C-alpha cells in the first residue's frame, strides 16, 4: 500500500520564466516533495491569459490551489513570483478559506513587498527591446538570461530559458516592469507569522542577500535567510540540485520565538511577597510577558522596526527582550516622559526620520543597508551619530541632520536603559530591592513590613535577594 501523497509545493516563476523553470528542481526532489509549477498570466502556457497585476496573478494561483484543495501546502516564489507569494500569505493569514492550508513559503531571489530595487536604466533597456524585431528580441533575450546567471548554463537549459522569455506576452512583460515591480505592498503584507525560507545568490546584483535582509526579512519573523555562493538571480536553473536540497532540508523552518530572560527564583519570591504592592506586582508581571516574535508595528513600518532592532542590539544587547517592539508600542500610544529635545520633531516622527537617515547614510557610505552591515561597521555609524558627525546624504527628504541625530541617539540610549531596568530580570541583575519597600497593608509596621532599616554599607535586609543570587 502506498503512503500518503507529499504536501504540494506550488511554484511561481521569475519574469520571463514559466512553469518549466522549476522542472530541474522537481526532478531533484522527486519522491520527497510534490512540486506543482504554475504559469503566471502572460507567460508559458498562460501567454494568452490576461490579469498581469500582482493581485490578479495571486487570484490565479489561489484558484489553482482551491481547485486541488490540499489540507496542507507551501508556495515557492522565484523573483516576480515571490511578491505574489507574499500577497497570498497575507491573504491566508487574513482568513482566505482557499488558502487556509498554507504551511510555509520558499522565496528565491525574491522581489520584496516594497518596490523592487531595479536601476532605472536597466528597466528602460528591458522595456526597449521586448517589442523589437525578432532578431533583436532573440539577441536581447539571450543576453537577459546570461546577465542573470553567474555560471554558464548548459546549452539546453539556456536555450529553454531564452525560449520562455521570447514567448512571454510583451504586455505582461511591460506590466511587471512598469507597474508590478513598482507596487508597494509592504504596508499590506505587514508582518507574517508563516515560516519562510529566503534564498539568495551571492552574485545577484539587485535581489541578493543585502536586499533580502533590508526589504523582505523585516516582514518575516519566522524567516531564515540563506545565501548560496557563486550564483546570481536564476538559481533554479543555475543550481537546481542545491536548491532542491535546501528546500527539502529547510522548508520546516524553526520557530523564531526567543525565550524571555529568566527571573531568578529569589526575586520572583520577593515580587510575590507582601512587601510588593499589588499595582507594582501587576506592572512587573506585565513587563515580564514574552514579546511576540511576529509583532506587527503600529508606529513604525516593518523595515524601520528591523533597523531599530539592529540599533538596540548594538546599544544594549538583551536576548529575549524586543526593545524595538516595546518602543513602537510606546510611540503608537503617544505616551512618554513629557519632554523632548526642541531640535527634534515629536517622538514618533523623530524615530522614523532617524532610522531612515541612518539607513540612507549606510547606503551612501557602503552601498549596503544598515541591517546588512557587520557589527563593527554598525558600531562605527552609531558612534558618529553619538558625536554629531554622521554624514547625512544631501537630499534629506524629511530625514534628520547630524546634530539632530546626536539628540535622537541620546534618546535611544535612554530608552534602552529604561526598558532594560523596567523588566524584573533587569532589576534582579543589578540587585535592586526597592520594589519591596512597602506592600498594600495600611499599617506596614504592624504587619511586619517596616521597609528598610539597615542603611549601612554592605548590610542588606534579611529579606533582600543577594545580588549574586539574583544575577545567576
XYZ file of C-alpha atoms in Angstrom:
472
model
C 0.000 0.000 0.000
C 1.405 3.406 -0.935
C 1.817 6.108 1.716
C 0.128 9.489 1.742
C 0.972 11.902 -1.058
C 3.614 14.520 -0.114
C 2.343 18.024 0.563
C 2.360 20.077 -2.637
C 4.738 22.976 -3.219
C 3.173 25.431 -5.662
C 5.989 27.092 -7.618
C 5.835 30.548 -9.196
C 8.416 31.681 -11.737
C 10.503 34.770 -12.486
C 9.815 37.498 -15.070
C 10.227 35.801 -18.441
C 10.177 32.317 -16.959
C 7.435 29.708 -16.922
C 6.316 26.628 -15.056
C 9.092 24.654 -16.693
C 11.712 26.847 -14.949
C 11.067 24.594 -11.956
C 11.376 21.258 -13.802
C 15.063 20.632 -12.856
C 14.228 21.264 -9.191
C 11.196 18.976 -9.405
C 13.369 16.192 -10.827
C 15.871 16.614 -7.984
C 13.054 16.495 -5.395
C 11.213 13.551 -6.942
C 9.644 11.447 -4.202
C 10.495 13.868 -1.404
C 8.061 16.607 -2.343
C 5.385 17.146 -4.959
C 6.100 20.293 -6.945
C 3.235 21.979 -8.777
C 4.773 24.616 -11.084
C 2.285 27.195 -12.352
C 2.362 29.575 -15.308
C 1.514 33.138 -14.323
C -0.691 35.164 -16.708
C 1.212 36.237 -19.802
C 3.924 33.585 -19.505
C 4.452 29.984 -20.587
C 1.241 28.180 -21.441
C -0.711 31.095 -19.936
C 0.715 33.514 -22.516
C -2.742 34.353 -23.825
C -4.316 34.920 -20.407
C -4.878 38.404 -19.027
C -4.541 39.659 -15.483
C -0.987 40.955 -15.097
C -1.297 42.911 -11.851
C 0.122 41.308 -8.698
C -3.337 40.815 -7.202
C -4.616 39.287 -10.440
C -1.713 36.841 -10.506
C -2.432 35.990 -6.865
C -6.072 35.330 -7.808
C -4.966 32.851 -10.451
C -2.686 30.980 -8.052
C -5.347 30.969 -5.341
C -7.839 29.454 -7.788
C -5.359 26.726 -8.763
C -4.798 25.857 -5.109
C -8.541 25.893 -4.365
C -9.132 23.501 -7.275
C -6.934 20.906 -5.561
C -7.976 21.921 -2.032
C -4.945 20.411 -0.280
C -5.131 20.176 3.507
C -1.571 21.438 3.744
C 0.681 23.076 1.151
C 3.527 25.533 0.620
C 4.290 28.147 -2.009
C 7.658 28.820 -3.633
C 8.136 32.122 -5.404
C 11.097 32.988 -7.618
C 11.779 36.697 -8.215
C 8.480 38.112 -9.523
C 6.704 35.060 -8.140
C 7.950 35.842 -4.616
C 5.961 39.065 -4.466
C 2.867 37.140 -5.489
C 3.627 34.513 -2.823
C 3.865 37.175 -0.109
C 0.483 38.630 -1.100
C -1.008 35.121 -0.952
C 0.476 34.593 2.515
C -1.162 37.795 3.736
C -4.500 36.611 2.319
C -4.067 33.276 4.082
C -3.366 34.933 7.428
C -6.352 37.208 6.896
C -8.569 34.118 6.694
C -8.976 33.394 2.969
C -10.588 29.913 3.015
C -8.896 28.925 -0.254
C -5.514 29.339 1.398
C -6.175 28.000 4.885
C -3.689 25.130 4.478
C -0.660 27.344 3.842
C 2.220 25.945 5.917
C 5.231 27.869 4.627
C 6.934 29.856 1.892
C 10.165 29.453 -0.042
C 11.304 32.733 -1.594
C 14.130 32.530 -4.132
C 15.836 35.758 -5.251
C 12.531 37.312 -4.338
C 11.010 40.597 -5.352
C 10.244 42.255 -1.984
C 6.871 43.570 -0.794
C 8.158 47.109 -1.413
C 9.125 48.424 -4.870
C 11.844 46.295 -6.434
C 15.308 47.930 -6.379
C 15.998 47.758 -10.088
C 18.074 50.591 -11.622
C 16.009 52.761 -13.972
C 18.484 52.438 -16.836
C 18.168 48.658 -16.697
C 14.382 48.858 -16.504
C 14.355 51.160 -19.551
C 16.603 48.825 -21.512
C 14.439 45.797 -20.721
C 11.390 47.710 -21.940
C 13.116 48.908 -25.082
C 13.563 45.547 -26.792
C 10.520 43.489 -25.829
C 8.571 44.784 -28.883
C 11.577 44.952 -31.203
C 12.143 42.914 -34.376
C 12.632 39.132 -33.932
C 16.411 39.215 -34.343
C 16.813 41.948 -31.725
C 14.437 40.190 -29.336
C 16.310 36.893 -29.718
C 19.668 38.551 -29.082
C 18.443 40.553 -26.082
C 16.569 37.606 -24.571
C 19.767 35.569 -24.543
C 21.697 38.472 -23.051
C 18.974 38.822 -20.396
C 19.392 35.178 -19.358
C 23.182 35.413 -19.341
C 23.153 38.644 -17.344
C 21.114 36.951 -14.626
C 23.426 33.966 -14.193
C 26.879 33.808 -12.655
C 27.693 30.449 -14.194
C 27.270 29.431 -17.826
C 24.152 27.316 -18.094
C 24.175 24.052 -20.035
C 23.245 24.946 -23.619
C 19.912 23.109 -23.444
C 18.903 24.886 -20.207
C 19.949 28.260 -21.618
C 18.009 27.680 -24.838
C 14.854 26.731 -22.894
C 15.161 29.842 -20.713
C 15.567 32.031 -23.812
C 12.541 30.370 -25.416
C 10.476 31.180 -22.327
C 11.495 34.825 -22.458
C 10.654 35.038 -26.167
C 7.210 33.514 -25.768
C 6.274 35.868 -22.933
C 3.445 38.241 -23.802
C 5.050 41.700 -24.258
C 2.129 43.342 -22.450
C 2.755 41.128 -19.398
C 6.484 41.938 -19.518
C 5.751 45.662 -19.627
C 3.103 45.416 -16.929
C 5.576 43.954 -14.462
C 8.363 46.425 -15.184
C 6.098 49.491 -15.320
C 3.703 48.595 -12.501
C 4.041 45.250 -10.720
C 7.689 45.615 -9.716
C 6.944 49.150 -8.530
C 3.892 48.264 -6.442
C 4.344 48.798 -2.712
C 2.693 46.008 -0.741
C 4.862 46.491 2.344
C 2.089 48.005 4.447
C -0.427 45.424 3.315
C 1.862 42.419 3.770
C 2.903 43.721 7.188
C 4.405 41.034 9.417
C 3.686 37.396 8.542
C 3.654 34.503 11.001
C 4.152 31.773 8.417
C 7.563 30.000 8.369
C 9.653 31.211 5.431
C 12.946 30.222 3.845
C 14.544 33.085 1.892
C 17.303 32.039 -0.513
C 19.555 34.470 -2.379
C 22.513 34.166 -4.723
C 25.738 35.852 -3.682
C 26.182 37.320 -7.191
C 22.644 38.666 -7.536
C 23.180 42.403 -8.022
C 19.670 43.660 -7.206
C 17.944 40.978 -5.142
C 20.822 39.377 -3.278
C 21.226 38.842 0.450
C 21.509 42.543 1.315
C 18.267 43.406 -0.441
C 16.520 40.444 1.180
C 17.795 41.405 4.639
C 16.697 45.015 4.242
C 13.425 44.698 2.347
C 11.985 41.203 2.808
C 13.198 39.777 6.121
C 11.646 42.573 8.250
C 8.268 41.136 7.254
C 9.222 37.573 8.228
C 9.931 36.997 11.934
C 9.805 33.242 11.320
C 12.111 33.513 8.336
C 15.600 32.285 7.650
C 17.909 33.892 5.087
C 20.388 31.695 3.239
C 22.992 32.855 0.718
C 24.145 30.458 -1.998
C 27.666 31.322 -3.072
C 28.626 31.704 -6.708
C 25.157 32.052 -8.222
C 23.166 35.032 -9.428
C 19.436 35.506 -9.997
C 18.347 32.307 -11.773
C 19.106 29.860 -9.001
C 16.506 27.225 -10.116
C 18.405 26.963 -13.393
C 21.949 27.519 -12.144
C 21.928 25.115 -9.172
C 18.703 23.059 -9.226
C 20.136 20.217 -7.145
C 21.414 22.577 -4.445
C 18.134 24.478 -4.382
C 16.262 21.187 -4.083
C 18.449 20.153 -1.158
C 17.850 23.469 0.604
C 14.110 23.261 0.084
C 13.977 19.702 1.376
C 16.062 20.389 4.477
C 14.923 23.865 5.425
C 11.276 24.110 4.466
C 10.340 23.224 8.057
C 11.723 26.475 9.436
C 12.131 26.506 13.192
C 10.013 28.806 15.310
C 11.831 32.133 15.604
C 10.486 32.876 19.068
C 13.033 33.551 21.796
C 12.564 32.785 25.451
C 12.304 35.867 27.647
C 15.064 36.407 30.215
C 14.636 34.300 33.328
C 13.786 35.956 36.627
C 15.803 34.406 39.490
C 13.629 32.437 41.961
C 14.619 34.662 44.899
C 13.495 37.741 43.011
C 10.247 36.077 41.999
C 9.645 35.331 45.684
C 10.184 38.995 46.512
C 7.735 40.065 43.798
C 5.142 37.629 45.156
C 5.653 38.717 48.783
C 3.534 41.141 50.793
C 6.361 43.651 50.580
C 5.377 44.497 46.985
C 2.061 46.237 46.433
C -0.428 44.767 44.009
C -0.203 47.568 41.472
C 3.573 47.257 41.168
C 3.366 43.467 41.117
C 0.890 43.611 38.212
C 3.155 46.010 36.321
C 6.167 43.734 36.814
C 4.227 40.702 35.650
C 3.074 42.603 32.572
C 6.636 43.673 31.738
C 7.792 40.065 32.093
C 5.340 38.802 29.454
C 7.228 37.357 26.460
C 7.352 39.512 23.346
C 5.518 38.343 20.247
C 8.125 37.429 17.602
C 5.560 38.341 14.932
C 4.776 41.702 16.498
C 3.145 43.985 13.933
C 4.399 47.560 14.363
C 1.881 50.345 14.837
C 4.041 53.493 14.734
C 6.959 52.335 12.577
C 6.810 50.175 9.477
C 8.329 46.693 9.293
C 11.608 47.892 7.751
C 12.039 50.688 10.305
C 11.354 48.196 13.105
C 14.108 45.939 11.754
C 16.568 48.848 11.691
C 15.616 49.761 15.271
C 16.172 46.174 16.407
C 19.645 46.325 14.875
C 20.339 49.599 16.706
C 19.206 48.282 20.097
C 21.276 45.117 19.573
C 24.381 47.314 19.410
C 23.388 49.761 22.173
C 22.307 47.297 24.851
C 22.010 43.620 23.866
C 19.147 41.996 25.760
C 18.434 38.474 24.478
C 14.778 37.613 24.838
C 13.606 41.229 25.043
C 12.325 43.075 21.996
C 13.138 46.676 22.898
C 12.113 47.795 19.406
C 8.596 46.375 19.694
C 8.196 47.876 23.170
C 9.379 51.245 21.879
C 6.978 51.040 18.945
C 4.063 50.416 21.307
C 5.042 53.493 23.305
C 5.364 55.612 20.181
C 1.980 54.444 18.923
C 0.299 55.192 22.252
C 1.764 58.696 22.419
C 2.944 58.067 25.964
C 6.293 59.399 27.130
C 8.095 61.197 29.890
C 6.648 64.570 28.928
C 9.609 66.206 27.261
C 11.774 66.042 24.135
C 14.682 67.887 22.607
C 13.377 71.062 20.962
C 15.528 70.314 17.909
C 13.587 67.097 17.265
C 10.070 66.540 15.988
C 7.613 64.522 18.150
C 8.972 61.129 19.201
C 7.205 59.044 16.560
C 8.324 61.304 13.720
C 11.832 61.581 15.164
C 12.269 57.811 15.367
C 11.011 57.231 11.830
C 13.154 60.003 10.369
C 16.264 58.959 12.314
C 16.028 55.311 11.296
C 15.660 56.228 7.637
C 18.543 58.693 7.978
C 20.777 56.008 9.467
C 19.919 53.620 6.651
C 20.466 56.283 3.979
C 23.859 57.155 5.461
C 24.859 53.478 5.402
C 23.803 53.076 1.781
C 25.637 56.246 0.783
C 28.867 55.210 2.506
C 28.888 51.448 1.902
C 26.171 50.793 -0.713
C 24.610 48.474 1.870
C 21.579 48.860 4.146
C 22.301 49.362 7.838
C 20.838 45.984 8.846
C 23.274 44.203 6.494
C 26.420 45.868 7.870
C 28.822 43.882 10.082
C 28.528 44.726 13.782
C 31.751 46.745 13.810
C 30.538 48.988 10.985
C 27.156 49.436 12.672
C 29.017 50.493 15.815
C 31.043 52.979 13.785
C 27.897 54.599 12.368
C 26.282 54.829 15.787
C 29.460 56.345 17.228
C 29.343 59.014 14.533
C 25.698 59.637 15.394
C 26.609 59.954 19.076
C 29.250 62.577 18.244
C 27.038 64.515 15.848
C 29.347 63.619 12.962
C 27.181 61.269 10.918
C 27.494 62.122 7.238
C 23.914 62.573 6.111
C 23.132 62.439 2.360
C 22.456 65.945 0.965
C 18.802 65.318 -0.002
C 17.280 64.928 3.455
C 13.659 64.462 2.350
C 12.319 64.554 5.879
C 15.356 62.927 7.478
C 17.427 64.355 10.337
C 20.675 66.281 10.146
C 23.834 65.266 12.019
C 23.055 67.362 15.102
C 19.502 66.045 15.317
C 20.861 62.506 15.046
C 23.040 63.197 18.088
C 19.980 64.178 20.140
C 17.980 61.220 18.853
C 20.716 58.738 19.703
C 20.804 60.109 23.245
C 17.077 59.337 23.462
C 17.678 55.826 22.096
C 20.277 55.061 24.765
C 17.996 56.375 27.486
C 15.102 54.294 26.139
C 17.285 51.165 26.095
C 18.300 51.607 29.729
C 14.752 52.406 30.786
C 13.373 49.309 29.060
C 16.119 47.093 30.488
C 15.535 48.280 34.047
C 11.750 48.148 33.675
C 11.950 44.368 33.304
C 12.167 42.393 36.569
C 15.095 40.387 35.218
C 16.986 43.657 34.703
C 16.148 44.809 38.215
C 17.261 41.465 39.614
C 20.522 41.636 37.699
C 21.559 44.856 39.469
C 20.178 43.616 42.798
C 17.503 46.322 43.079
C 15.250 45.535 46.035
C 13.438 48.861 46.262
C 10.305 47.161 44.964
C 9.943 45.647 48.457
C 9.736 48.988 50.263
C 6.038 48.615 51.026
C 3.030 46.411 50.393
C -0.691 47.101 50.458
C -1.100 46.902 54.247
C -2.387 50.212 55.715
C -0.204 49.507 58.774
C 3.061 48.154 57.327
C 4.989 48.189 60.598
C 2.278 46.275 62.449
C 2.241 43.766 59.607
C 5.975 43.237 59.997
C 6.824 45.231 56.883
C 8.930 48.119 58.173
C 10.692 48.715 54.829
C 14.414 49.389 55.041
C 16.083 49.556 58.438
C 19.699 48.711 57.746
C 21.282 51.558 55.860
C 24.965 50.768 56.278
C 27.313 49.705 53.523
C 27.053 46.006 52.652
C 24.349 45.409 55.235
C 21.296 44.183 53.338
C 17.971 43.455 54.954
C 17.336 39.776 55.685
C 14.541 39.696 53.109
C 16.582 41.199 50.232
C 17.764 38.865 47.447
C 21.542 38.917 47.168
C 22.963 40.489 44.029
C 24.948 37.409 43.092
C 21.918 35.223 43.732
C 19.769 37.462 41.534
C 22.240 37.627 38.686
C 22.528 33.903 38.132
